[in-house]
Backbone as JSON Lines, residues from 0, in Angstrom:
{"i":0,"aa":"M","n":[106.3,101.87,94.74],"ca":[106.98,100.79,95.11],"c":[105.94,99.68,95.5]}
{"i":1,"aa":"S","n":[106.17,98.4,95.02],"ca":[105.24,97.35,95.32],"c":[105.39,96.96,96.87]}
{"i":2,"aa":"L","n":[104.33,96.18,97.35],"ca":[104.37,95.78,98.74],"c":[105.52,94.87,98.99]}
{"i":3,"aa":"V","n":[105.82,94.05,97.95],"ca":[106.99,93.09,98.27],"c":[108.19,94.12,98.45]}
{"i":4,"aa":"E","n":[108.41,95.13,97.76],"ca":[109.66,95.85,97.79],"c":[109.54,96.61,99.09]}
{"i":5,"aa":"L","n":[108.45,97.15,99.51],"ca":[108.39,97.77,100.92],"c":[108.72,96.99,102.08]}
{"i":6,"aa":"I","n":[108.25,95.7,101.96],"ca":[108.52,94.69,103.11],"c":[110.14,94.31,103.06]}
{"i":7,"aa":"A","n":[110.7,94.37,101.86],"ca":[112.16,94.03,101.59],"c":[112.98,95.17,102.37]}
{"i":8,"aa":"Q","n":[112.47,96.38,102.2],"ca":[113.21,97.46,102.71],"c":[112.89,97.86,104.2]}
{"i":9,"aa":"A","n":[112.02,97.29,104.67],"ca":[111.52,97.79,106.14],"c":[112.57,97.44,107.15]}
{"i":10,"aa":"D","n":[112.65,98.31,108.23],"ca":[113.45,97.85,109.39],"c":[112.74,96.92,110.33]}
{"i":11,"aa":"E","n":[113.33,96.58,111.47],"ca":[112.91,95.66,112.4],"c":[111.52,96.07,112.89]}
{"i":12,"aa":"R","n":[111.45,97.34,113.39],"ca":[110.21,97.94,114.05],"c":[109.11,97.98,112.93]}
{"i":13,"aa":"G","n":[109.48,98.37,111.69],"ca":[108.51,98.34,110.68],"c":[107.94,97.06,110.21]}
{"i":14,"aa":"L","n":[108.75,96.05,110.25],"ca":[108.38,94.62,110.08],"c":[107.37,94.13,111.07]}
{"i":15,"aa":"A","n":[107.74,94.41,112.37],"ca":[107.02,94.02,113.48],"c":[105.55,94.74,113.37]}
{"i":16,"aa":"A","n":[105.6,95.95,113.09],"ca":[104.22,96.79,113.01],"c":[103.41,96.21,111.79]}
{"i":17,"aa":"S","n":[104.09,96.03,110.77],"ca":[103.42,95.54,109.48],"c":[102.74,94.15,109.82]}
{"i":18,"aa":"G","n":[103.47,93.21,110.27],"ca":[102.84,91.98,110.65],"c":[101.72,92.11,111.7]}
{"i":19,"aa":"L","n":[102.04,92.92,112.7],"ca":[100.97,93.13,113.73],"c":[99.81,93.78,113.31]}
{"i":20,"aa":"A","n":[99.81,94.73,112.31],"ca":[98.78,95.35,111.76],"c":[97.83,94.36,110.92]}
{"i":21,"aa":"C","n":[98.49,93.53,110.15],"ca":[97.74,92.55,109.43],"c":[97.01,91.56,110.5]}
{"i":22,"aa":"L","n":[97.56,91.14,111.48],"ca":[97.06,90.35,112.54],"c":[95.86,91.13,113.2]}
{"i":23,"aa":"D","n":[96.21,92.39,113.64],"ca":[95.19,93.23,114.23],"c":[93.84,93.33,113.45]}
{"i":24,"aa":"R","n":[94.0,93.38,112.04],"ca":[92.9,93.69,111.09],"c":[92.06,92.25,111.27]}
{"i":25,"aa":"C","n":[92.83,91.2,111.51],"ca":[92.01,89.86,111.5],"c":[91.48,89.32,112.85]}
{"i":26,"aa":"V","n":[91.63,90.26,113.76],"ca":[91.12,89.9,115.24],"c":[89.65,89.36,115.14]}
{"i":27,"aa":"P","n":[88.68,90.03,114.35],"ca":[87.39,89.52,114.29],"c":[87.38,88.01,113.98]}
{"i":28,"aa":"L","n":[88.24,87.51,113.31],"ca":[88.15,86.05,113.01],"c":[88.73,85.17,114.11]}
{"i":29,"aa":"L","n":[89.44,85.76,115.15],"ca":[90.09,85.15,116.26],"c":[89.24,85.25,117.49]}
{"i":30,"aa":"G","n":[88.1,86.07,117.41],"ca":[87.2,85.99,118.55],"c":[87.69,86.98,119.71]}
{"i":31,"aa":"G","n":[88.63,87.91,119.34],"ca":[89.16,88.8,120.38],"c":[88.57,90.17,120.29]}
{"i":32,"aa":"D","n":[88.69,90.96,121.36],"ca":[88.05,92.33,121.3],"c":[89.08,93.21,120.66]}
{"i":33,"aa":"D","n":[88.71,94.45,120.39],"ca":[89.53,95.42,119.61],"c":[90.83,95.89,120.22]}
{"i":34,"aa":"E","n":[90.88,95.68,121.64],"ca":[92.12,96.18,122.35],"c":[93.05,94.99,122.62]}
{"i":35,"aa":"I","n":[92.76,93.88,122.27],"ca":[93.54,92.67,122.58],"c":[95.05,92.7,122.29]}
{"i":36,"aa":"L","n":[95.42,93.39,121.1],"ca":[96.78,93.56,120.74],"c":[97.39,94.79,121.14]}
{"i":37,"aa":"R","n":[96.69,95.74,121.83],"ca":[97.25,97.07,122.24],"c":[98.53,96.97,122.95]}
{"i":38,"aa":"P","n":[98.77,95.89,123.87],"ca":[99.98,95.84,124.56],"c":[101.2,95.63,123.5]}
{"i":39,"aa":"L","n":[100.91,94.97,122.45],"ca":[102.0,94.72,121.43],"c":[102.31,96.1,120.73]}
{"i":40,"aa":"W","n":[101.32,96.79,120.44],"ca":[101.49,98.17,119.79],"c":[102.3,99.03,120.68]}
{"i":41,"aa":"A","n":[102.0,98.97,121.99],"ca":[102.59,99.77,123.06],"c":[103.99,99.42,123.08]}
{"i":42,"aa":"S","n":[104.47,98.08,123.02],"ca":[105.71,97.74,122.92],"c":[106.59,98.28,121.81]}
{"i":43,"aa":"L","n":[106.11,98.4,120.71],"ca":[106.62,99.0,119.54],"c":[106.89,100.51,119.67]}
{"i":44,"aa":"A","n":[106.08,101.17,120.48],"ca":[106.06,102.66,120.48],"c":[107.18,103.16,121.43]}
{"i":45,"aa":"V","n":[107.89,102.27,122.21],"ca":[108.9,102.74,123.1],"c":[110.12,103.13,122.18]}
{"i":46,"aa":"S","n":[110.63,104.33,122.45],"ca":[111.63,104.8,121.39],"c":[112.96,104.11,121.67]}
{"i":47,"aa":"E","n":[113.44,103.85,122.88],"ca":[114.73,103.16,123.03],"c":[114.45,101.78,123.53]}
{"i":48,"aa":"G","n":[115.15,100.9,123.02],"ca":[114.91,99.44,123.35],"c":[113.5,98.94,123.06]}
{"i":49,"aa":"W","n":[112.95,99.34,121.98],"ca":[111.54,98.89,121.65],"c":[111.44,97.31,121.68]}
{"i":50,"aa":"G","n":[110.31,97.03,122.1],"ca":[110.12,95.48,122.08],"c":[110.77,94.68,123.03]}
{"i":51,"aa":"E","n":[111.39,95.36,124.1],"ca":[112.07,94.46,125.09],"c":[111.21,93.54,125.72]}
{"i":52,"aa":"D","n":[109.88,93.8,125.79],"ca":[108.78,93.02,126.43],"c":[107.95,92.26,125.4]}
{"i":53,"aa":"W","n":[108.31,92.3,124.05],"ca":[107.62,91.73,123.04],"c":[107.28,90.4,123.17]}
{"i":54,"aa":"G","n":[108.21,89.49,123.38],"ca":[107.99,88.12,123.53],"c":[106.97,87.82,124.63]}
{"i":55,"aa":"E","n":[107.07,88.48,125.71],"ca":[106.12,88.22,126.85],"c":[104.69,88.59,126.4]}
{"i":56,"aa":"R","n":[104.73,89.69,125.71],"ca":[103.36,90.37,125.33],"c":[102.75,89.39,124.17]}
{"i":57,"aa":"V","n":[103.67,88.82,123.3],"ca":[103.18,87.84,122.45],"c":[102.4,86.7,122.97]}
{"i":58,"aa":"E","n":[103.21,86.2,123.97],"ca":[102.59,84.98,124.67],"c":[101.21,85.32,125.39]}
{"i":59,"aa":"Q","n":[101.09,86.47,125.95],"ca":[100.0,86.87,126.53],"c":[98.8,87.11,125.46]}
{"i":60,"aa":"A","n":[99.11,87.57,124.52],"ca":[98.01,87.72,123.42],"c":[97.58,86.34,122.95]}
{"i":61,"aa":"R","n":[98.51,85.45,122.53],"ca":[98.31,84.09,122.24],"c":[97.29,83.46,123.17]}
{"i":62,"aa":"A","n":[97.65,83.43,124.46],"ca":[96.82,82.98,125.44],"c":[95.38,83.43,125.47]}
{"i":63,"aa":"K","n":[95.24,84.66,125.18],"ca":[93.91,85.37,125.22],"c":[93.15,84.91,124.03]}
{"i":64,"aa":"L","n":[93.82,84.91,122.77],"ca":[93.17,84.76,121.56],"c":[93.01,83.15,121.16]}
{"i":65,"aa":"D","n":[93.87,82.37,121.61],"ca":[93.83,80.94,121.17],"c":[92.99,80.12,122.01]}
{"i":66,"aa":"V","n":[91.65,80.49,121.98],"ca":[90.74,79.84,122.79],"c":[89.79,78.82,121.89]}
{"i":67,"aa":"P","n":[89.69,77.66,122.36],"ca":[88.89,76.72,121.43],"c":[87.51,77.25,121.3]}
{"i":68,"aa":"G","n":[86.95,77.33,120.11],"ca":[85.67,77.61,119.81],"c":[85.52,79.2,119.55]}
{"i":69,"aa":"A","n":[86.63,79.97,119.73],"ca":[86.59,81.32,119.51],"c":[86.66,81.52,117.92]}
{"i":70,"aa":"G","n":[86.19,82.68,117.47],"ca":[86.27,82.95,116.13],"c":[85.14,83.7,115.61]}
{"i":71,"aa":"V","n":[84.69,83.15,114.39],"ca":[83.62,83.78,113.74],"c":[82.28,83.47,114.52]}
{"i":72,"aa":"P","n":[81.52,84.5,114.79],"ca":[80.23,84.11,115.46],"c":[79.18,83.73,114.63]}
{"i":73,"aa":"G","n":[78.22,83.04,115.03],"ca":[77.02,82.69,114.28],"c":[77.4,81.42,113.34]}
{"i":74,"aa":"G","n":[78.32,80.66,113.6],"ca":[78.64,79.6,112.73],"c":[79.45,79.99,111.57]}
{"i":75,"aa":"R","n":[79.95,79.1,110.84],"ca":[80.93,79.32,109.73],"c":[80.67,78.68,108.49]}
{"i":76,"aa":"G","n":[80.66,79.45,107.46],"ca":[80.77,78.93,106.12],"c":[82.18,78.53,105.84]}
{"i":77,"aa":"F","n":[82.25,77.91,104.68],"ca":[83.72,77.5,104.19],"c":[84.72,78.64,104.2]}
{"i":78,"aa":"A","n":[84.35,79.7,103.61],"ca":[85.17,80.8,103.45],"c":[85.77,81.44,104.87]}
{"i":79,"aa":"E","n":[84.7,81.55,105.78],"ca":[84.88,81.95,107.07],"c":[85.89,80.94,107.79]}
{"i":80,"aa":"G","n":[85.59,79.71,107.76],"ca":[86.4,78.61,108.48],"c":[87.93,78.74,107.9]}
{"i":81,"aa":"E","n":[88.06,78.87,106.48],"ca":[89.47,78.95,106.05],"c":[90.07,80.31,106.43]}
{"i":82,"aa":"A","n":[89.3,81.36,106.46],"ca":[89.81,82.66,106.89],"c":[90.28,82.5,108.35]}
{"i":83,"aa":"S","n":[89.46,81.88,109.18],"ca":[89.74,81.77,110.56],"c":[91.07,80.95,110.73]}
{"i":84,"aa":"V","n":[91.29,79.88,109.95],"ca":[92.49,79.1,110.02],"c":[93.74,80.04,109.7]}
{"i":85,"aa":"L","n":[93.65,80.71,108.65],"ca":[94.75,81.58,108.29],"c":[95.04,82.56,109.32]}
{"i":86,"aa":"A","n":[94.13,83.22,110.02],"ca":[94.23,84.18,111.09],"c":[95.0,83.53,112.33]}
{"i":87,"aa":"H","n":[94.52,82.27,112.59],"ca":[95.21,81.5,113.73],"c":[96.57,81.14,113.37]}
{"i":88,"aa":"R","n":[96.85,80.87,112.14],"ca":[98.29,80.53,111.72],"c":[99.14,81.82,111.93]}
{"i":89,"aa":"M","n":[98.71,83.02,111.57],"ca":[99.3,84.32,111.74],"c":[99.63,84.49,113.22]}
{"i":90,"aa":"L","n":[98.68,84.19,114.06],"ca":[98.89,84.43,115.49],"c":[99.82,83.44,116.05]}
{"i":91,"aa":"G","n":[99.89,82.1,115.51],"ca":[100.75,81.13,116.01],"c":[102.06,81.42,115.5]}
{"i":92,"aa":"A","n":[102.45,82.14,114.46],"ca":[103.58,82.35,113.84],"c":[104.33,83.6,114.46]}
{"i":93,"aa":"V","n":[103.69,84.47,115.32],"ca":[104.32,85.64,115.67],"c":[105.6,85.34,116.35]}
{"i":94,"aa":"P","n":[106.74,85.83,115.93],"ca":[108.05,85.55,116.49],"c":[108.25,86.26,117.88]}
{"i":95,"aa":"V","n":[108.66,85.55,118.79],"ca":[109.13,86.15,120.05],"c":[110.58,86.81,119.99]}
{"i":96,"aa":"D","n":[111.31,86.31,118.94],"ca":[112.58,86.95,118.62],"c":[112.33,88.2,117.76]}
{"i":97,"aa":"R","n":[113.13,89.29,117.99],"ca":[112.94,90.35,117.32],"c":[114.04,90.48,116.13]}
{"i":98,"aa":"G","n":[114.63,89.45,115.68],"ca":[115.63,89.51,114.65],"c":[114.99,89.88,113.3]}
{"i":99,"aa":"A","n":[115.73,90.7,112.43],"ca":[115.12,91.08,111.22],"c":[114.74,90.08,110.26]}
{"i":100,"aa":"G","n":[115.55,88.95,110.14],"ca":[115.1,87.81,109.35],"c":[113.83,87.14,109.77]}
{"i":101,"aa":"T","n":[113.68,86.94,111.01],"ca":[112.52,86.29,111.47],"c":[111.29,87.25,111.36]}
{"i":102,"aa":"L","n":[111.56,88.44,111.64],"ca":[110.29,89.44,111.48],"c":[109.92,89.6,110.08]}
{"i":103,"aa":"R","n":[111.01,89.7,109.1],"ca":[110.69,89.83,107.76],"c":[109.91,88.65,107.27]}
{"i":104,"aa":"E","n":[110.25,87.48,107.51],"ca":[109.5,86.19,107.14],"c":[108.05,86.22,107.7]}
{"i":105,"aa":"W","n":[107.85,86.71,109.03],"ca":[106.49,86.72,109.57],"c":[105.75,87.85,108.92]}
{"i":106,"aa":"A","n":[106.26,88.98,108.71],"ca":[105.58,90.12,108.17],"c":[105.2,89.73,106.7]}
{"i":107,"aa":"D","n":[105.93,89.16,105.97],"ca":[105.69,88.59,104.57],"c":[104.51,87.65,104.61]}
{"i":108,"aa":"A","n":[104.7,86.62,105.42],"ca":[103.48,85.73,105.5],"c":[102.21,86.3,106.05]}
{"i":109,"aa":"C","n":[102.27,87.19,106.87],"ca":[101.1,87.87,107.44],"c":[100.43,88.73,106.18]}
{"i":110,"aa":"S","n":[101.3,89.35,105.4],"ca":[100.77,90.07,104.34],"c":[99.96,89.15,103.31]}
{"i":111,"aa":"V","n":[100.48,88.07,103.01],"ca":[99.88,87.08,102.16],"c":[98.58,86.5,102.78]}
{"i":112,"aa":"A","n":[98.72,86.15,104.12],"ca":[97.61,85.53,104.64],"c":[96.35,86.61,104.79]}
{"i":113,"aa":"A","n":[96.72,87.96,105.17],"ca":[95.57,88.93,105.25],"c":[94.94,89.21,103.82]}
{"i":114,"aa":"L","n":[95.76,89.2,102.82],"ca":[95.22,89.38,101.54],"c":[94.29,88.22,101.05]}
{"i":115,"aa":"Q","n":[94.8,87.11,101.51],"ca":[93.96,85.85,101.22],"c":[92.69,85.82,102.07]}
{"i":116,"aa":"I","n":[92.82,86.15,103.3],"ca":[91.63,86.3,104.13],"c":[90.47,87.22,103.43]}
{"i":117,"aa":"H","n":[91.02,88.41,103.1],"ca":[90.11,89.38,102.42],"c":[89.58,88.87,101.06]}
{"i":118,"aa":"R","n":[90.4,88.11,100.4],"ca":[89.9,87.52,99.08],"c":[88.83,86.37,99.44]}
{"i":119,"aa":"L","n":[89.05,85.59,100.46],"ca":[88.05,84.58,100.69],"c":[86.73,85.17,101.22]}
{"i":120,"aa":"L","n":[86.74,86.37,101.86],"ca":[85.55,86.91,102.36],"c":[84.76,87.93,101.58]}
{"i":121,"aa":"D","n":[85.55,88.3,100.45],"ca":[84.97,89.4,99.51],"c":[83.85,88.76,98.67]}
{"i":122,"aa":"A","n":[82.62,89.44,98.65],"ca":[81.58,88.88,97.77],"c":[81.91,89.08,96.38]}
{"i":123,"aa":"A","n":[82.64,90.06,96.07],"ca":[83.12,90.13,94.56],"c":[84.19,89.19,94.17]}
{"i":124,"aa":"S","n":[84.28,88.92,92.92],"ca":[85.43,87.97,92.45],"c":[86.73,88.86,92.4]}
{"i":125,"aa":"D","n":[87.84,88.26,92.73],"ca":[89.08,89.02,92.55],"c":[89.78,88.64,91.38]}
{"i":126,"aa":"G","n":[89.11,88.16,90.28],"ca":[89.75,87.84,89.11],"c":[90.64,86.61,89.24]}
{"i":127,"aa":"A","n":[91.4,86.39,88.2],"ca":[92.3,85.22,88.11],"c":[93.67,85.36,88.77]}
{"i":128,"aa":"S","n":[93.9,86.67,89.05],"ca":[95.33,86.91,89.59],"c":[95.54,86.39,90.97]}
{"i":129,"aa":"S","n":[96.75,85.97,91.34],"ca":[97.08,85.42,92.63],"c":[97.25,86.59,93.54]}
{"i":130,"aa":"V","n":[97.28,86.2,94.8],"ca":[97.68,87.11,95.8],"c":[99.24,87.69,95.57]}
{"i":131,"aa":"T","n":[99.98,86.77,95.22],"ca":[101.4,87.15,94.9],"c":[101.54,88.2,93.84]}
{"i":132,"aa":"A","n":[100.67,88.05,92.77],"ca":[100.67,89.04,91.79],"c":[100.26,90.47,92.26]}
{"i":133,"aa":"R","n":[99.14,90.48,93.22],"ca":[98.75,91.62,93.73],"c":[99.82,92.38,94.51]}
{"i":134,"aa":"R","n":[100.6,91.52,95.29],"ca":[101.69,92.07,96.18],"c":[102.73,92.65,95.24]}
{"i":135,"aa":"E","n":[103.01,92.14,94.08],"ca":[103.99,92.66,93.16],"c":[103.6,93.8,92.42]}
{"i":136,"aa":"G","n":[102.3,94.17,92.52],"ca":[101.85,95.44,91.82],"c":[100.8,95.3,90.72]}
{"i":137,"aa":"R","n":[100.59,93.93,90.39],"ca":[99.56,93.7,89.23],"c":[98.15,93.77,89.87]}
{"i":138,"aa":"T","n":[97.49,94.86,89.67],"ca":[96.32,95.24,90.46],"c":[94.84,95.25,89.5]}
{"i":139,"aa":"Q","n":[95.08,94.88,88.32],"ca":[93.96,94.9,87.32],"c":[92.88,94.02,87.92]}
{"i":140,"aa":"D","n":[91.6,94.33,87.84],"ca":[90.36,93.6,88.18],"c":[90.25,93.17,89.64]}
{"i":141,"aa":"M","n":[90.99,93.9,90.56],"ca":[91.02,93.54,91.94],"c":[89.53,93.81,92.53]}
{"i":142,"aa":"S","n":[89.26,92.88,93.54],"ca":[87.94,93.01,94.2],"c":[88.05,94.22,95.18]}
{"i":143,"aa":"P","n":[86.98,94.83,95.57],"ca":[87.18,96.11,96.49],"c":[87.68,95.74,97.85]}
{"i":144,"aa":"L","n":[87.41,94.57,98.46],"ca":[87.98,94.32,99.91],"c":[89.37,94.0,99.64]}
{"i":145,"aa":"V","n":[89.91,93.29,98.68],"ca":[91.24,92.89,98.52],"c":[92.01,94.27,98.14]}
{"i":146,"aa":"A","n":[91.48,95.08,97.44],"ca":[92.16,96.32,96.96],"c":[92.36,97.16,98.21]}
{"i":147,"aa":"A","n":[91.26,97.3,99.05],"ca":[91.42,98.02,100.2],"c":[92.49,97.54,101.18]}
{"i":148,"aa":"E","n":[92.69,96.22,101.3],"ca":[93.63,95.64,102.27],"c":[95.02,95.89,101.7]}
{"i":149,"aa":"L","n":[95.22,95.76,100.32],"ca":[96.42,96.04,99.73],"c":[96.83,97.53,99.98]}
{"i":150,"aa":"R","n":[95.9,98.4,99.82],"ca":[96.21,99.82,100.12],"c":[96.66,100.02,101.51]}
{"i":151,"aa":"R","n":[96.06,99.43,102.47],"ca":[96.31,99.63,103.93],"c":[97.73,99.11,104.34]}
{"i":152,"aa":"Q","n":[98.0,97.92,103.59],"ca":[99.36,97.38,103.84],"c":[100.43,98.23,103.32]}
{"i":153,"aa":"I","n":[100.22,98.77,102.12],"ca":[101.2,99.67,101.47],"c":[101.32,100.94,102.36]}
{"i":154,"aa":"A","n":[100.16,101.51,102.78],"ca":[100.2,102.82,103.41],"c":[100.9,102.64,104.79]}
{"i":155,"aa":"I","n":[100.63,101.5,105.48],"ca":[101.22,101.28,106.74],"c":[102.83,101.39,106.6]}
{"i":156,"aa":"L","n":[103.28,100.59,105.64],"ca":[104.69,100.41,105.42],"c":[105.32,101.7,105.02]}
{"i":157,"aa":"E","n":[104.66,102.51,104.16],"ca":[105.15,103.84,103.85],"c":[105.2,104.9,104.88]}
{"i":158,"aa":"V","n":[104.1,104.79,105.77],"ca":[104.18,105.74,106.92],"c":[105.24,105.36,108.01]}
{"i":159,"aa":"L","n":[105.43,104.13,108.2],"ca":[106.53,103.69,109.0],"c":[107.96,104.01,108.59]}
{"i":160,"aa":"S","n":[108.11,103.92,107.17],"ca":[109.37,104.21,106.45],"c":[109.66,105.65,106.58]}
{"i":161,"aa":"A","n":[108.63,106.46,106.37],"ca":[108.81,107.81,106.38],"c":[109.01,108.56,107.68]}
{"i":162,"aa":"H","n":[108.27,108.01,108.75],"ca":[108.12,108.61,110.1],"c":[108.67,107.62,111.28]}
{"i":163,"aa":"G","n":[109.1,106.62,110.98],"ca":[109.62,105.68,112.02],"c":[108.66,105.49,113.17]}
{"i":164,"aa":"P","n":[108.99,105.51,114.51],"ca":[108.22,105.2,115.5],"c":[106.99,106.26,115.57]}
{"i":165,"aa":"A","n":[107.14,107.57,115.17],"ca":[106.18,108.6,115.11],"c":[105.02,108.1,114.12]}
{"i":166,"aa":"G","n":[105.14,107.22,113.19],"ca":[104.26,106.74,112.35],"c":[103.3,105.67,112.89]}
{"i":167,"aa":"L","n":[103.62,105.23,114.16],"ca":[102.84,104.07,114.61],"c":[101.47,104.35,114.91]}
{"i":168,"aa":"R","n":[101.23,105.69,115.32],"ca":[99.8,106.02,115.69],"c":[99.04,105.97,114.36]}
{"i":169,"aa":"Q","n":[99.48,106.46,113.25],"ca":[98.83,106.48,112.12],"c":[98.71,104.96,111.49]}
{"i":170,"aa":"A","n":[99.69,104.19,111.73],"ca":[99.61,102.78,111.3],"c":[98.5,102.07,112.05]}
{"i":171,"aa":"L","n":[98.33,102.41,113.46],"ca":[97.4,101.69,114.23],"c":[96.05,102.21,113.77]}
{"i":172,"aa":"A","n":[95.86,103.55,113.4],"ca":[94.63,104.08,112.91],"c":[94.1,103.31,111.64]}
{"i":173,"aa":"L","n":[95.13,103.24,110.78],"ca":[94.78,102.41,109.53],"c":[94.38,101.07,109.7]}
{"i":174,"aa":"S","n":[95.07,100.41,110.65],"ca":[94.66,99.11,111.06],"c":[93.29,98.96,111.66]}
{"i":175,"aa":"T","n":[93.13,99.88,112.59],"ca":[91.7,99.98,113.23],"c":[90.61,100.04,112.18]}
{"i":176,"aa":"E","n":[90.75,100.94,111.25],"ca":[89.83,101.18,110.15],"c":[89.61,99.81,109.5]}
{"i":177,"aa":"G","n":[90.62,99.12,109.18],"ca":[90.56,97.81,108.52],"c":[89.83,96.83,109.3]}
{"i":178,"aa":"R","n":[90.11,96.8,110.61],"ca":[89.42,95.78,111.48],"c":[87.91,95.97,111.52]}
{"i":179,"aa":"R","n":[87.63,97.16,111.5],"ca":[86.12,97.68,111.5],"c":[85.51,97.18,110.08]}
{"i":180,"aa":"V","n":[86.08,97.25,109.06],"ca":[85.68,96.74,107.71],"c":[85.44,95.27,107.78]}
{"i":181,"aa":"L","n":[86.62,94.5,108.3],"ca":[86.47,93.17,108.36],"c":[85.48,92.59,109.22]}
{"i":182,"aa":"R","n":[85.31,93.22,110.39],"ca":[84.22,92.83,111.33],"c":[82.84,93.01,110.68]}
{"i":183,"aa":"A","n":[82.62,94.0,109.95],"ca":[81.35,94.32,109.3],"c":[81.14,93.21,108.2]}
{"i":184,"aa":"V","n":[82.12,92.88,107.48],"ca":[82.07,91.86,106.43],"c":[81.7,90.5,107.14]}
{"i":185,"aa":"V","n":[82.44,90.23,108.22],"ca":[82.1,88.9,108.95],"c":[80.71,88.82,109.41]}
{"i":186,"aa":"S","n":[80.29,90.0,109.95],"ca":[78.95,90.04,110.57],"c":[77.88,89.91,109.5]}
{"i":187,"aa":"R","n":[78.07,90.6,108.34],"ca":[77.16,90.45,107.35],"c":[76.99,89.14,106.59]}
{"i":188,"aa":"R","n":[78.16,88.43,106.41],"ca":[78.1,87.04,106.07],"c":[77.43,86.13,106.99]}
{"i":189,"aa":"A","n":[77.57,86.38,108.3],"ca":[76.99,85.52,109.4],"c":[75.4,85.72,109.26]}
{"i":190,"aa":"R","n":[75.1,86.97,109.21],"ca":[73.48,87.16,108.97],"c":[73.11,86.63,107.8]}
{"i":191,"aa":"G","n":[73.78,86.6,106.7],"ca":[73.35,85.99,105.49],"c":[73.22,84.47,105.67]}
{"i":192,"aa":"R","n":[73.8,83.87,106.59],"ca":[73.56,82.44,106.73],"c":[72.34,82.1,107.64]}
{"i":193,"aa":"V","n":[71.86,83.06,108.36],"ca":[70.81,82.83,109.39],"c":[69.46,82.57,108.63]}
């Protein structure tokens, strides 16, 4: 199943986790530490009445991450600046409402933004295909960083679809792995400008 189809079929919790995972992987561009979004993950893990404190935790995360001057350390090149802008848009768009329509729109936008961020920061060319084509399953000549991000997004949605709330731990682990990769890429690019 393509990423677009998986997002279309996901339930509210799956959509919230999918969007949150994309945002979590991009935390290095927001200047946050690795645990900054943990309260939102915890909100999703509650079996009954999940996310009742979602809106409050969203606002807390925004307050901690939306700091002027935060973001890519060591100065920014064009790609890093654009990537940081996309990550801040993802953060700003997190819905405090848990309705399926709102969450689906946000999860879809986060998916696109995260793939675009990885495309901007990848040293290898991603060919002529658009991010939209990648999400629809056309993966020929994908660059390694974009391919890995696409695989993570698909894996997270599949795990959540198959296991529901029990899949959140695995989704978080996949997201953490992706965050480490992106942090290493950002750090390497910053060293290259020194």
